Coordinates of C-alpha atoms in Angstrom, one line a residue:
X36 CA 93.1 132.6 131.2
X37 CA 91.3 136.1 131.1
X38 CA 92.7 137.5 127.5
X39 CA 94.6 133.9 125.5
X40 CA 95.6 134.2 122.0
X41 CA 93.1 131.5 121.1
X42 CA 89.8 130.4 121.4
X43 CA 88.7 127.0 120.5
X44 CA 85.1 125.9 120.3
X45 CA 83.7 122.5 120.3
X46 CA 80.4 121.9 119.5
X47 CA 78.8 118.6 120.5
X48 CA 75.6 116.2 120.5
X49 CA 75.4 112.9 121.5
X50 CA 79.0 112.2 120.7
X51 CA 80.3 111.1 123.8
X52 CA 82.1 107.9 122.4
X53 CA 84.3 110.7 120.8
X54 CA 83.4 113.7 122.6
X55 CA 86.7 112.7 125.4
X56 CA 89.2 112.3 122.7
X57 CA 88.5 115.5 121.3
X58 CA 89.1 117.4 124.5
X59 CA 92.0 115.6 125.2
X60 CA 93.4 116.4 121.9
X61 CA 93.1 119.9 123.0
X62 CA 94.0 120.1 126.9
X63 CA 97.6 117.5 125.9
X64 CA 98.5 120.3 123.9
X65 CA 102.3 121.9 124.9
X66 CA 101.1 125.5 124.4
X67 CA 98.8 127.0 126.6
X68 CA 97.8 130.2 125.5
X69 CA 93.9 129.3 124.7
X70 CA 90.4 128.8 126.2
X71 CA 88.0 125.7 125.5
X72 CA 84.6 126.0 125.1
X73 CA 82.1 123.6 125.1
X74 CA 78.6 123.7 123.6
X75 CA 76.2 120.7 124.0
X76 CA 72.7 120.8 121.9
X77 CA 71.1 118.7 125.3
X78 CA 72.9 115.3 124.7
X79 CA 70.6 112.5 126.6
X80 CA 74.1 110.3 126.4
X81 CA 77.4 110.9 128.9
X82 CA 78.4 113.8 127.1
X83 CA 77.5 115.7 129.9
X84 CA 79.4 113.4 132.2
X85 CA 82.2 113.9 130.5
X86 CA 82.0 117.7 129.8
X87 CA 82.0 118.2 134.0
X88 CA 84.9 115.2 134.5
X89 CA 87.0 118.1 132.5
X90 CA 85.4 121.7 133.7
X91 CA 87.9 123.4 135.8
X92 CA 89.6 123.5 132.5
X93 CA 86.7 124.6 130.7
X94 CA 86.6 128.5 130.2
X95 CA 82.7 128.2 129.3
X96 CA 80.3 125.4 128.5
X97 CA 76.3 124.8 128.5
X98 CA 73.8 122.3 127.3
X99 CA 71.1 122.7 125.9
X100 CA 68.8 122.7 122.5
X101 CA 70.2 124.5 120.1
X102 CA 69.3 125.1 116.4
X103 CA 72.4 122.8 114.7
X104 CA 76.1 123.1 114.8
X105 CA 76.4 126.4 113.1
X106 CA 74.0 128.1 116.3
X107 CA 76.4 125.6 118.7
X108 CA 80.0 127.5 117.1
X109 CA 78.1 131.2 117.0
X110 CA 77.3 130.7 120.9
X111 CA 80.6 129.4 122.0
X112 CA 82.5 132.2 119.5
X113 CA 80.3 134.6 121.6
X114 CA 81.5 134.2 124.7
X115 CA 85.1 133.6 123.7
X116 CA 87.8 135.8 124.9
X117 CA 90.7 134.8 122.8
X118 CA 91.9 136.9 120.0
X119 CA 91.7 134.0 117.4
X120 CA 89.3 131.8 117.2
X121 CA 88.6 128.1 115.8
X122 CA 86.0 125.0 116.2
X123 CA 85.9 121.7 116.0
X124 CA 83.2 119.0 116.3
X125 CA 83.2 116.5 118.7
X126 CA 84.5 113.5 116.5
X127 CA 87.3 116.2 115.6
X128 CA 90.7 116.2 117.1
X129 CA 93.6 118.6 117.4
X130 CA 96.7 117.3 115.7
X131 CA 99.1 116.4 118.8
X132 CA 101.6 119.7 119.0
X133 CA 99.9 121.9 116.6
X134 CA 98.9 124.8 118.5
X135 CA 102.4 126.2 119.5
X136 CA 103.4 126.0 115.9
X137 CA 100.3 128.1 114.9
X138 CA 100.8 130.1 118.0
X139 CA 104.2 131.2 116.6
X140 CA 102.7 132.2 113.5
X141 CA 100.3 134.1 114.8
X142 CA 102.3 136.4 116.9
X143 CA 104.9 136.6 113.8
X144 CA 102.1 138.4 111.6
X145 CA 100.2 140.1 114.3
X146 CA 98.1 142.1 111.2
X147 CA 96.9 139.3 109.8
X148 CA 93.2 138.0 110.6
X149 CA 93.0 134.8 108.9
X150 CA 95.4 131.9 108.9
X151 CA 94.4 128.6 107.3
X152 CA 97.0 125.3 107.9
X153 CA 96.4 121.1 106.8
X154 CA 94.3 118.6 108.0
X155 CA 94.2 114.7 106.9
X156 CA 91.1 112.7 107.3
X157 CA 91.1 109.4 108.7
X158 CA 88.7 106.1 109.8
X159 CA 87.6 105.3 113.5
X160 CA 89.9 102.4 112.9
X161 CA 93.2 105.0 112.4
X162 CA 93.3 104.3 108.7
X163 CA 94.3 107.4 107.1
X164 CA 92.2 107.7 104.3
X165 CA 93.8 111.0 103.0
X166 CA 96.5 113.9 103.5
X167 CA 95.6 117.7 102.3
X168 CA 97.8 121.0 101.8
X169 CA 95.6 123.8 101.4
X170 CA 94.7 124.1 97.6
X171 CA 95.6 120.5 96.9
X172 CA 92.3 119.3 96.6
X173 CA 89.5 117.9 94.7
X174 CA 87.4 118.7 92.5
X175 CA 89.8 120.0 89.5
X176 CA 89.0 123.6 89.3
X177 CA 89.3 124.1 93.1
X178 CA 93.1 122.7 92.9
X179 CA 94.8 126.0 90.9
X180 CA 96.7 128.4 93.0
X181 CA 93.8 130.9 92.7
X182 CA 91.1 129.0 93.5
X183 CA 88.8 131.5 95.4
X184 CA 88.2 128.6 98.4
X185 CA 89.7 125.8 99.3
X186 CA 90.0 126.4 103.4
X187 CA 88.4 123.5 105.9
X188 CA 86.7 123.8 109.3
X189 CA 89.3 123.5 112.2
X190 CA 92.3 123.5 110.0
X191 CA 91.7 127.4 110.2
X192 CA 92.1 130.2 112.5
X193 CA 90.6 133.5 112.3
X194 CA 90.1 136.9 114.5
X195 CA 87.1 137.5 116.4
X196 CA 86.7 140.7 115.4
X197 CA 86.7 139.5 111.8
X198 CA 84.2 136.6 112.6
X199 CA 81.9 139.7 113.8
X200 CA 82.5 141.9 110.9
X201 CA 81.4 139.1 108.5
X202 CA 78.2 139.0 110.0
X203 CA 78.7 135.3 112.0
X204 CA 78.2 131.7 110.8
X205 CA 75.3 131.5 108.4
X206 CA 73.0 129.5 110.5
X207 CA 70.8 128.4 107.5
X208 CA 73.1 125.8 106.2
X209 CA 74.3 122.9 108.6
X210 CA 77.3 121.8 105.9
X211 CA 79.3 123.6 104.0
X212 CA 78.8 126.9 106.3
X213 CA 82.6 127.1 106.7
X214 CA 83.0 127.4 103.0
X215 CA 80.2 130.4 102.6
X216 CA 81.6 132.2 105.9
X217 CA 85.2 132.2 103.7
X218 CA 83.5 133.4 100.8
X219 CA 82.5 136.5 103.0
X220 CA 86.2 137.1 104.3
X221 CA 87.3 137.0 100.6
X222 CA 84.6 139.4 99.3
X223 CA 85.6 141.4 102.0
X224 CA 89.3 141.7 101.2
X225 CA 90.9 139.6 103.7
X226 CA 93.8 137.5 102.7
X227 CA 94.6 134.0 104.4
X228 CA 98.4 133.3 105.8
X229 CA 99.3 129.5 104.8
X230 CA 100.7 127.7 108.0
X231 CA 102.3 124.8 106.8
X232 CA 101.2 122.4 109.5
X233 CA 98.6 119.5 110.3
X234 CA 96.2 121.1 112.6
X235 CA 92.8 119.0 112.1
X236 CA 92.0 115.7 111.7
X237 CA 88.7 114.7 110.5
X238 CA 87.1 111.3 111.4
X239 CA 85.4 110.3 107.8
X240 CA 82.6 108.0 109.5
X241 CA 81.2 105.1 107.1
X242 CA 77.9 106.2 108.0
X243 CA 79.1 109.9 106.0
X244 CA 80.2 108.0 102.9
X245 CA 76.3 106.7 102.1
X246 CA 74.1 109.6 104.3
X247 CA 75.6 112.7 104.2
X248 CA 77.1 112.6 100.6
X249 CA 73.6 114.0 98.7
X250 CA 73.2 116.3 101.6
X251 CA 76.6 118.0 100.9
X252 CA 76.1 118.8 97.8
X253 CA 72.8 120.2 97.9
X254 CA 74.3 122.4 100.5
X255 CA 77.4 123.0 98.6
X256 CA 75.4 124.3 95.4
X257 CA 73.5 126.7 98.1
X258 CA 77.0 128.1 99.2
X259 CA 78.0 128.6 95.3
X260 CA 75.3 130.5 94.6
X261 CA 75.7 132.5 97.5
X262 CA 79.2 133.2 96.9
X263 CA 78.6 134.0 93.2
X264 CA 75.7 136.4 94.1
X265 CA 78.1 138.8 96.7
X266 CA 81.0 138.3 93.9
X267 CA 78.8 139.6 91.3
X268 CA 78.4 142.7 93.7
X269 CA 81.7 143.3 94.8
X270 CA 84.5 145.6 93.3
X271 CA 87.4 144.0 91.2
X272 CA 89.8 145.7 93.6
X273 CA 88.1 143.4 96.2
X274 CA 88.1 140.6 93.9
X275 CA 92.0 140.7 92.9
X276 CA 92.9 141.3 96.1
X277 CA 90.5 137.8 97.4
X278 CA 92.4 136.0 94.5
X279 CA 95.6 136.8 95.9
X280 CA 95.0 134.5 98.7
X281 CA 96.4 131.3 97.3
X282 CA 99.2 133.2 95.7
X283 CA 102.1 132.4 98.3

């Protein structure tokens, strides 16, 4: 598809116990107005075997070294065509029928450049381990209605064109960069559209509980400091309007 409403990125490395799932997630899908992209950082595993079993329904893919996952979703996002664009990582999946609900959304409020619906996160044994809506969500002072950030990964969809007027994915932080990328659409004045459906689900590996909690935070507190610094710059006209963005 030359010009499709969506594009969606995967980014993967050495994931191929997951890597088919997650395309499959997307190509089962009942709408059909998107492109997949792959990017693979130069998996020595059968990613790449798997990546070619599905390629004439790939719009783009490569492999090869990259720099981390935040390069791997700024070179897929560059050579997307779709209006809209999304990631997920390769132990993600698309919530089965997902993207014609969003797709009706997004062609109801043409205008808007950033839609952000649910995700749930679950175990590789299909325990769900928990269910979120948007500003529901730990820690306290994130839950209130305006909250300044409370958007995840795939479970959000925004325009190209924004993505480039931001400035990209911040490829300094390997965690957390979603969170300091929406920091920059608030600053900027862009207001989020709630979708009120299950888009991503998020496999909460064991292996995350114990290695990657420390590392989260550290890059968490980075992406709060960042965010604090532009919002100390920015006007209160920008500010109010940011804050408006949980207010539906």
């Amino acid at each position: 598809m030359n010009n499709p409403l969506l594009s969606i990125v995967i980014a993967n490395y050495n994931y191929g116990r997951f890597l088919e799932e997650a395309i499959q997630s997307v190509l089962s899908q009942s709408c059909n107005d998107y492109e997949l992209i792959i990017v693979d950082g130069g998996s020595t595993d059968n990613s790449v075997e798997i990546i070619k079993k599905y390629e004439d329904k790939i719009a783009w893919w490569v492999s090869e070294k990259d720099k981390g996952q935040s390069d791997a979703f700024n070179k897929g996002f560059a050579h997307a065509n779709g209006k809209y664009l999304t990631w997920l990582n390769a132990d993600d999946i698309l919530v089965d029928g997902c993207l014609g609900k969003v797709v009706v959304e997004l062609q109801k409020y043409p205008e808007c450049e950033w839609f952000t619906g649910n995700f749930f996160r679950f175990l590789d044994n299909g325990q769900i381990l928990e269910i979120n809506w948007g500003p529901h969500y730990y820690p306290k002072f994130l839950q209130r209605r305006t909250s300044p950030i409370v958007v995840f990964g795939p479970s959000t969809f925004f325009a190209k064109s924004l993505w480039e007027r931001a400035g990209r994915i911040d490829e300094r932080f390997h965690l957390a960069m979603d969170t300091e990328l929406w920091a920059r659409f608030i600053t900027m004045g862009i207001t989020q559209r709630r979708i009120n459906v299950f888009v991503w689900a998020f496999l909460f590996a064991e292996l995350f509980f114990h290695f990657n909690r420390q590392y989260y935070f550290f890059n968490f507190s980075i992406t709060l400091t960042s965010f604090f610094k532009m919002i100390s710059s920015a006007s209160s006209s920008i500010i109010a309007s940011a804050l408006q963005t949980f207010a539906m």
